[in-house]
Amino acid sequence: MMKEAKNIPLSKYQHLFFDLDHTLWDFETNAKNTLSDLYQKNDLFTRGIKDFDAFFARYSFHNERLWDRYTKGFIKQEELRWKRLWLSMLDFKIADEPLAKSLSVEFLELLPQKTTLFPYTIEILDYLLNKGYRMHLITNGFDAVQHSKIQNSKIHHYFEEVITSERSNSLKPNKEIFEFALQLTKAEKEHSIMIGDNLDADIQGAINAGLETVFVNHINATPHIQPTYIVHHLKELEEIF
C-alpha cells in the first residue's frame, strides 16, 4: 500500500535523485519542436512526408521502442541515435540512410537548445532547495546532450551531481547506476529517494537498488509497479517533502 505523505518526517529524506527527460524536461514538446525545425529546414515535405504530425507520431513510436531496446542492452547508442529517424522515414517509403544519419546529427545539436520544462519545475526545485534537500540527476540520456539541456534550461545550479549512463557505465534500470550515484554523492539509501516518470527504468530500477520512489505520472498511466508515492503534477511533491 502506498504511504501517506503526512506520516513521513521532514528529515527522512536528504538526497533527492531526479530523472530528467519526461519528468522535469518536457521531452515530447522539445523533440516535436526540434523535429519540426528539421522538417522545414530539410524540406521533408517535398521528399514525400506530407503530414508532419504523422511523421512525429512515428518518430515517437520508434524512439520509445528503441530506447527500451537500448536500456535492455540489445542495441548500441549510435544505432539508437540514427535508426529512430531512419525507421520513421521508412514508414513514409523513404529509404535514405545518409539523410537519416545527417538528421540525427542535426537533431542532437538542436534538441538541447529547447527549454520547455513541465509546469512548476522551477518552483518545485526552488522549494526543495530552500528546504535544504540535496538534489541530483540520474539519467540514461547522453552526457553532453543532458548537460546542455539543463544549462540551456537554467536548472543546472539545482543539482550537485548529474549521473548519466556514460558517466556511470550503466543504464537504468540496472541497479549499478543507482549504486554509483549513491557512492558518488555519499548518500545513504534510507535517506534517499528516486523521482521519475518511467515505471521500469526509474521506479523498478530504484526499487531493485533498495530506494524508495516517487512516480511522476504526468500522463495518468496505470502503474504496473508499486512506487512509494504517486504524483500527477510536480506541485504535489510539496505534500511529500
C-alpha positions as YAML, in Angstrom:
chain: A
units: angstrom
residues:
- id: 1
  name: MET
  ca: [0.00, 0.00, 0.00]
- id: 2
  name: MET
  ca: [1.28, 3.48, -0.87]
- id: 3
  name: LYS
  ca: [2.40, 5.50, 2.16]
- id: 4
  name: GLU
  ca: [0.66, 8.68, 3.15]
- id: 5
  name: ALA
  ca: [2.95, 11.67, 2.81]
- id: 6
  name: LYS
  ca: [1.80, 13.17, 6.12]
- id: 7
  name: ASN
  ca: [3.27, 10.20, 8.04]
- id: 8
  name: ILE
  ca: [6.79, 10.85, 6.78]
- id: 9
  name: PRO
  ca: [9.02, 13.06, 8.95]
- id: 10
  name: LEU
  ca: [10.57, 16.02, 7.18]
- id: 11
  name: SER
  ca: [14.07, 14.78, 7.97]
- id: 12
  name: LYS
  ca: [13.69, 11.29, 6.45]
- id: 13
  name: TYR
  ca: [15.00, 12.21, 3.02]
- id: 14
  name: GLN
  ca: [18.17, 14.16, 2.42]
- id: 15
  name: HIS
  ca: [19.11, 13.26, -1.17]
- id: 16
  name: LEU
  ca: [16.57, 13.56, -3.97]
- id: 17
  name: PHE
  ca: [17.52, 11.83, -7.23]
- id: 18
  name: PHE
  ca: [15.54, 13.13, -10.21]
- id: 19
  name: ASP
  ca: [15.14, 11.76, -13.69]
- id: 20
  name: LEU
  ca: [15.35, 14.49, -16.35]
- id: 21
  name: ASP
  ca: [13.51, 13.66, -19.58]
- id: 22
  name: HIS
  ca: [9.71, 13.33, -19.25]
- id: 23
  name: THR
  ca: [10.00, 14.21, -15.55]
- id: 24
  name: LEU
  ca: [11.30, 17.79, -15.45]
- id: 25
  name: TRP
  ca: [12.33, 18.48, -19.06]
- id: 26
  name: ASP
  ca: [9.40, 18.09, -21.46]
- id: 27
  name: PHE
  ca: [10.96, 15.75, -23.99]
- id: 28
  name: GLU
  ca: [7.86, 15.32, -26.18]
- id: 29
  name: THR
  ca: [7.32, 19.06, -26.66]
- id: 30
  name: ASN
  ca: [11.01, 19.79, -27.18]
- id: 31
  name: ALA
  ca: [11.52, 16.86, -29.55]
- id: 32
  name: LYS
  ca: [8.46, 17.83, -31.59]
- id: 33
  name: ASN
  ca: [9.67, 21.42, -31.92]
- id: 34
  name: THR
  ca: [13.14, 20.21, -32.90]
- id: 35
  name: LEU
  ca: [11.83, 17.79, -35.49]
- id: 36
  name: SER
  ca: [9.52, 20.49, -36.88]
- id: 37
  name: ASP
  ca: [12.55, 22.74, -37.41]
- id: 38
  name: LEU
  ca: [14.39, 19.94, -39.22]
- id: 39
  name: TYR
  ca: [11.31, 19.04, -41.25]
- id: 40
  name: GLN
  ca: [11.18, 22.55, -42.63]
- id: 41
  name: LYS
  ca: [14.93, 23.07, -42.99]
- id: 42
  name: ASN
  ca: [15.41, 19.82, -44.92]
- id: 43
  name: ASP
  ca: [12.19, 20.25, -46.93]
- id: 44
  name: LEU
  ca: [10.93, 16.79, -46.00]
- id: 45
  name: PHE
  ca: [7.50, 17.67, -47.41]
- id: 46
  name: THR
  ca: [8.85, 17.53, -50.97]
- id: 47
  name: ARG
  ca: [10.63, 14.25, -50.16]
- id: 48
  name: GLY
  ca: [7.29, 12.58, -49.50]
- id: 49
  name: ILE
  ca: [6.48, 13.29, -45.87]
- id: 50
  name: LYS
  ca: [3.29, 15.30, -46.34]
- id: 51
  name: ASP
  ca: [1.98, 15.18, -42.78]
- id: 52
  name: PHE
  ca: [4.37, 16.37, -40.07]
- id: 53
  name: ASP
  ca: [2.16, 15.26, -37.15]
- id: 54
  name: ALA
  ca: [2.03, 11.75, -38.60]
- id: 55
  name: PHE
  ca: [5.81, 11.80, -39.03]
- id: 56
  name: PHE
  ca: [6.31, 12.88, -35.40]
- id: 57
  name: ALA
  ca: [3.92, 10.17, -34.22]
- id: 58
  name: ARG
  ca: [6.05, 7.55, -36.00]
- id: 59
  name: TYR
  ca: [9.22, 9.09, -34.56]
- id: 60
  name: SER
  ca: [7.76, 8.90, -31.03]
- id: 61
  name: PHE
  ca: [6.79, 5.26, -31.57]
- id: 62
  name: HIS
  ca: [10.23, 4.22, -32.84]
- id: 63
  name: ASN
  ca: [12.10, 6.34, -30.29]
- id: 64
  name: GLU
  ca: [10.27, 4.73, -27.36]
- id: 65
  name: ARG
  ca: [10.77, 1.21, -28.75]
- id: 66
  name: LEU
  ca: [14.47, 1.74, -29.48]
- id: 67
  name: TRP
  ca: [15.12, 3.35, -26.10]
- id: 68
  name: ASP
  ca: [13.60, 0.26, -24.49]
- id: 69
  name: ARG
  ca: [15.93, -1.95, -26.53]
- id: 70
  name: TYR
  ca: [18.88, 0.33, -25.68]
- id: 71
  name: THR
  ca: [18.23, 0.23, -21.92]
- id: 72
  name: LYS
  ca: [17.98, -3.57, -22.11]
- id: 73
  name: GLY
  ca: [21.34, -3.77, -23.87]
- id: 74
  name: PHE
  ca: [20.09, -5.04, -27.23]
- id: 75
  name: ILE
  ca: [21.39, -2.12, -29.30]
- id: 76
  name: LYS
  ca: [24.20, 0.42, -29.01]
- id: 77
  name: GLN
  ca: [23.91, 4.17, -28.53]
- id: 78
  name: GLU
  ca: [24.81, 5.05, -32.11]
- id: 79
  name: GLU
  ca: [22.19, 2.71, -33.50]
- id: 80
  name: LEU
  ca: [19.51, 4.31, -31.35]
- id: 81
  name: ARG
  ca: [20.52, 7.79, -32.47]
- id: 82
  name: TRP
  ca: [20.01, 7.34, -36.20]
- id: 83
  name: LYS
  ca: [17.66, 4.38, -36.52]
- id: 84
  name: ARG
  ca: [14.74, 6.17, -34.85]
- id: 85
  name: LEU
  ca: [14.77, 8.65, -37.75]
- id: 86
  name: TRP
  ca: [15.58, 6.07, -40.41]
- id: 87
  name: LEU
  ca: [12.67, 3.86, -39.35]
- id: 88
  name: SER
  ca: [10.36, 6.89, -39.22]
- id: 89
  name: MET
  ca: [11.28, 7.77, -42.80]
- id: 90
  name: LEU
  ca: [10.87, 4.16, -43.93]
- id: 91
  name: ASP
  ca: [7.25, 4.38, -42.77]
- id: 92
  name: PHE
  ca: [6.87, 7.02, -45.49]
- id: 93
  name: LYS
  ca: [8.72, 4.83, -48.01]
- id: 94
  name: ILE
  ca: [11.92, 6.91, -47.87]
- id: 95
  name: ALA
  ca: [14.95, 4.59, -47.69]
- id: 96
  name: ASP
  ca: [17.69, 7.20, -47.31]
- id: 97
  name: GLU
  ca: [20.24, 6.13, -44.70]
- id: 98
  name: PRO
  ca: [22.63, 9.09, -45.26]
- id: 99
  name: LEU
  ca: [19.75, 11.53, -44.75]
- id: 100
  name: ALA
  ca: [18.69, 9.72, -41.58]
- id: 101
  name: LYS
  ca: [22.21, 9.95, -40.18]
- id: 102
  name: SER
  ca: [22.50, 13.61, -41.14]
- id: 103
  name: LEU
  ca: [19.16, 14.39, -39.49]
- id: 104
  name: SER
  ca: [20.28, 12.51, -36.38]
- id: 105
  name: VAL
  ca: [23.34, 14.75, -36.02]
- id: 106
  name: GLU
  ca: [21.26, 17.89, -36.54]
- id: 107
  name: PHE
  ca: [18.59, 16.65, -34.13]
- id: 108
  name: LEU
  ca: [21.05, 16.10, -31.28]
- id: 109
  name: GLU
  ca: [22.64, 19.51, -31.91]
- id: 110
  name: LEU
  ca: [19.33, 21.36, -31.85]
- id: 111
  name: LEU
  ca: [17.36, 19.40, -29.23]
- id: 112
  name: PRO
  ca: [19.35, 20.54, -26.16]
- id: 113
  name: GLN
  ca: [18.69, 24.17, -27.13]
- id: 114
  name: LYS
  ca: [14.99, 23.70, -26.47]
- id: 115
  name: THR
  ca: [13.96, 24.73, -22.99]
- id: 116
  name: THR
  ca: [10.37, 23.70, -22.30]
- id: 117
  name: LEU
  ca: [10.01, 22.32, -18.78]
- id: 118
  name: PHE
  ca: [6.96, 20.77, -17.18]
- id: 119
  name: PRO
  ca: [4.74, 23.20, -15.29]
- id: 120
  name: TYR
  ca: [6.04, 24.10, -11.82]
- id: 121
  name: THR
  ca: [9.55, 22.72, -12.41]
- id: 122
  name: ILE
  ca: [11.39, 25.87, -11.34]
- id: 123
  name: GLU
  ca: [9.02, 26.47, -8.44]
- id: 124
  name: ILE
  ca: [9.41, 22.96, -7.02]
- id: 125
  name: LEU
  ca: [13.19, 22.99, -7.40]
- id: 126
  name: ASP
  ca: [13.32, 26.35, -5.58]
- id: 127
  name: TYR
  ca: [11.04, 24.97, -2.88]
- id: 128
  name: LEU
  ca: [13.17, 21.86, -2.36]
- id: 129
  name: LEU
  ca: [16.44, 23.80, -2.45]
- id: 130
  name: ASN
  ca: [15.16, 26.26, 0.13]
- id: 131
  name: LYS
  ca: [14.18, 23.37, 2.39]
- id: 132
  name: GLY
  ca: [17.75, 22.10, 2.31]
- id: 133
  name: TYR
  ca: [17.36, 18.99, 0.18]
- id: 134
  name: ARG
  ca: [20.39, 17.88, -1.83]
- id: 135
  name: MET
  ca: [19.35, 17.19, -5.42]
- id: 136
  name: HIS
  ca: [20.95, 15.16, -8.20]
- id: 137
  name: LEU
  ca: [20.01, 13.79, -11.61]
- id: 138
  name: ILE
  ca: [20.15, 10.15, -12.75]
- id: 139
  name: THR
  ca: [19.56, 9.94, -16.49]
- id: 140
  name: ASN
  ca: [20.05, 7.46, -19.31]
- id: 141
  name: GLY
  ca: [20.49, 10.37, -21.71]
- id: 142
  name: PHE
  ca: [23.76, 11.10, -23.47]
- id: 143
  name: ASP
  ca: [26.27, 13.02, -21.34]
- id: 144
  name: ALA
  ca: [26.89, 16.12, -23.47]
- id: 145
  name: VAL
  ca: [23.24, 16.36, -24.52]
- id: 146
  name: GLN
  ca: [21.90, 16.18, -20.97]
- id: 147
  name: HIS
  ca: [24.33, 18.78, -19.66]
- id: 148
  name: SER
  ca: [23.36, 21.11, -22.50]
- id: 149
  name: LYS
  ca: [19.68, 20.65, -21.70]
- id: 150
  name: ILE
  ca: [20.00, 21.62, -18.06]
- id: 151
  name: GLN
  ca: [22.35, 24.51, -18.83]
- id: 152
  name: ASN
  ca: [20.09, 25.97, -21.50]
- id: 153
  name: SER
  ca: [17.01, 25.42, -19.36]
- id: 154
  name: LYS
  ca: [18.76, 27.20, -16.48]
- id: 155
  name: ILE
  ca: [18.26, 24.42, -13.95]
- id: 156
  name: HIS
  ca: [21.86, 23.20, -13.71]
- id: 157
  name: HIS
  ca: [22.53, 25.02, -10.43]
- id: 158
  name: TYR
  ca: [19.92, 22.98, -8.55]
- id: 159
  name: PHE
  ca: [21.81, 19.71, -8.96]
- id: 160
  name: GLU
  ca: [25.01, 18.74, -7.21]
- id: 161
  name: GLU
  ca: [25.69, 15.73, -9.42]
- id: 162
  name: VAL
  ca: [24.49, 14.66, -12.87]
- id: 163
  name: ILE
  ca: [24.84, 10.90, -13.20]
- id: 164
  name: THR
  ca: [24.47, 9.76, -16.82]
- id: 165
  name: SER
  ca: [24.72, 6.29, -18.29]
- id: 166
  name: GLU
  ca: [28.05, 7.25, -19.83]
- id: 167
  name: ARG
  ca: [29.46, 8.54, -16.57]
- id: 168
  name: SER
  ca: [28.35, 5.51, -14.56]
- id: 169
  name: ASN
  ca: [28.95, 2.95, -17.31]
- id: 170
  name: SER
  ca: [25.49, 1.59, -16.59]
- id: 171
  name: LEU
  ca: [21.86, 2.24, -17.51]
- id: 172
  name: LYS
  ca: [18.61, 2.45, -15.60]
- id: 173
  name: PRO
  ca: [17.01, 0.08, -14.61]
- id: 174
  name: ASN
  ca: [20.31, -1.64, -13.74]
- id: 175
  name: LYS
  ca: [20.97, -1.21, -10.05]
- id: 176
  name: GLU
  ca: [24.61, -0.36, -10.74]
- id: 177
  name: ILE
  ca: [23.78, 3.17, -11.93]
- id: 178
  name: PHE
  ca: [21.91, 3.83, -8.68]
- id: 179
  name: GLU
  ca: [24.73, 2.34, -6.60]
- id: 180
  name: PHE
  ca: [27.19, 4.54, -8.48]
- id: 181
  name: ALA
  ca: [25.02, 7.58, -7.70]
- id: 182
  name: LEU
  ca: [24.82, 6.73, -4.01]
- id: 183
  name: GLN
  ca: [28.56, 6.21, -3.80]
- id: 184
  name: LEU
  ca: [29.33, 9.42, -5.70]
- id: 185
  name: THR
  ca: [27.05, 11.57, -3.56]
- id: 186
  name: LYS
  ca: [27.84, 9.73, -0.31]
- id: 187
  name: ALA
  ca: [24.11, 9.30, 0.18]
- id: 188
  name: GLU
  ca: [22.58, 6.55, 2.32]
- id: 189
  name: LYS
  ca: [19.72, 4.53, 0.86]
- id: 190
  name: GLU
  ca: [17.38, 5.16, 3.77]
- id: 191
  name: HIS
  ca: [17.77, 8.91, 3.33]
- id: 192
  name: SER
  ca: [17.44, 8.89, -0.46]
- id: 193
  name: ILE
  ca: [14.57, 8.70, -2.94]
- id: 194
  name: MET
  ca: [14.25, 8.42, -6.74]
- id: 195
  name: ILE
  ca: [11.78, 10.67, -8.58]
- id: 196
  name: GLY
  ca: [10.93, 9.76, -12.17]
- id: 197
  name: ASP
  ca: [8.29, 9.11, -14.81]
- id: 198
  name: ASN
  ca: [9.36, 5.71, -16.15]
- id: 199
  name: LEU
  ca: [7.98, 2.79, -14.18]
- id: 200
  name: ASP
  ca: [10.52, 0.28, -15.47]
- id: 201
  name: ALA
  ca: [13.68, 2.37, -15.64]
- id: 202
  name: ASP
  ca: [13.19, 4.82, -12.75]
- id: 203
  name: ILE
  ca: [10.83, 3.08, -10.35]
- id: 204
  name: GLN
  ca: [11.66, -0.62, -10.71]
- id: 205
  name: GLY
  ca: [15.34, 0.22, -11.15]
- id: 206
  name: ALA
  ca: [15.41, 2.23, -7.92]
- id: 207
  name: ILE
  ca: [13.42, -0.44, -6.07]
- id: 208
  name: ASN
  ca: [15.98, -3.02, -7.19]
- id: 209
  name: ALA
  ca: [18.68, -0.81, -5.68]
- id: 210
  name: GLY
  ca: [16.80, -0.54, -2.38]
- id: 211
  name: LEU
  ca: [15.48, 3.01, -2.80]
- id: 212
  name: GLU
  ca: [12.07, 4.47, -2.16]
- id: 213
  name: THR
  ca: [10.43, 6.10, -5.16]
- id: 214
  name: VAL
  ca: [8.09, 8.79, -6.45]
- id: 215
  name: PHE
  ca: [6.31, 8.03, -9.72]
- id: 216
  name: VAL
  ca: [5.67, 11.30, -11.58]
- id: 217
  name: ASN
  ca: [2.59, 10.24, -13.53]
- id: 218
  name: HIS
  ca: [2.18, 13.15, -15.95]
- id: 219
  name: ILE
  ca: [0.16, 11.03, -18.40]
- id: 220
  name: ASN
  ca: [-2.16, 9.27, -15.93]
- id: 221
  name: ALA
  ca: [-0.78, 5.83, -16.72]
- id: 222
  name: THR
  ca: [-1.97, 2.78, -14.81]
- id: 223
  name: PRO
  ca: [1.02, 1.67, -12.70]
- id: 224
  name: HIS
  ca: [2.10, -1.94, -13.09]
- id: 225
  name: ILE
  ca: [4.74, -1.41, -10.41]
- id: 226
  name: GLN
  ca: [4.01, -0.08, -6.92]
- id: 227
  name: PRO
  ca: [6.05, 3.05, -6.11]
- id: 228
  name: THR
  ca: [6.26, 4.55, -2.65]
- id: 229
  name: TYR
  ca: [4.35, 7.63, -3.84]
- id: 230
  name: ILE
  ca: [2.49, 8.74, -6.95]
- id: 231
  name: VAL
  ca: [2.09, 12.38, -8.04]
- id: 232
  name: HIS
  ca: [0.38, 13.70, -11.17]
- id: 233
  name: HIS
  ca: [1.82, 17.22, -11.03]
- id: 234
  name: LEU
  ca: [5.17, 18.42, -9.75]
- id: 235
  name: LYS
  ca: [3.49, 20.71, -7.20]
- id: 236
  name: GLU
  ca: [2.24, 17.59, -5.40]
- id: 237
  name: LEU
  ca: [5.85, 16.90, -4.36]
- id: 238
  name: GLU
  ca: [5.31, 19.58, -1.72]
- id: 239
  name: GLU
  ca: [2.95, 17.14, 0.02]
- id: 240
  name: ILE
  ca: [5.80, 14.62, 0.35]
- id: 241
  name: PHE
  ca: [8.74, 16.88, 1.05]
...
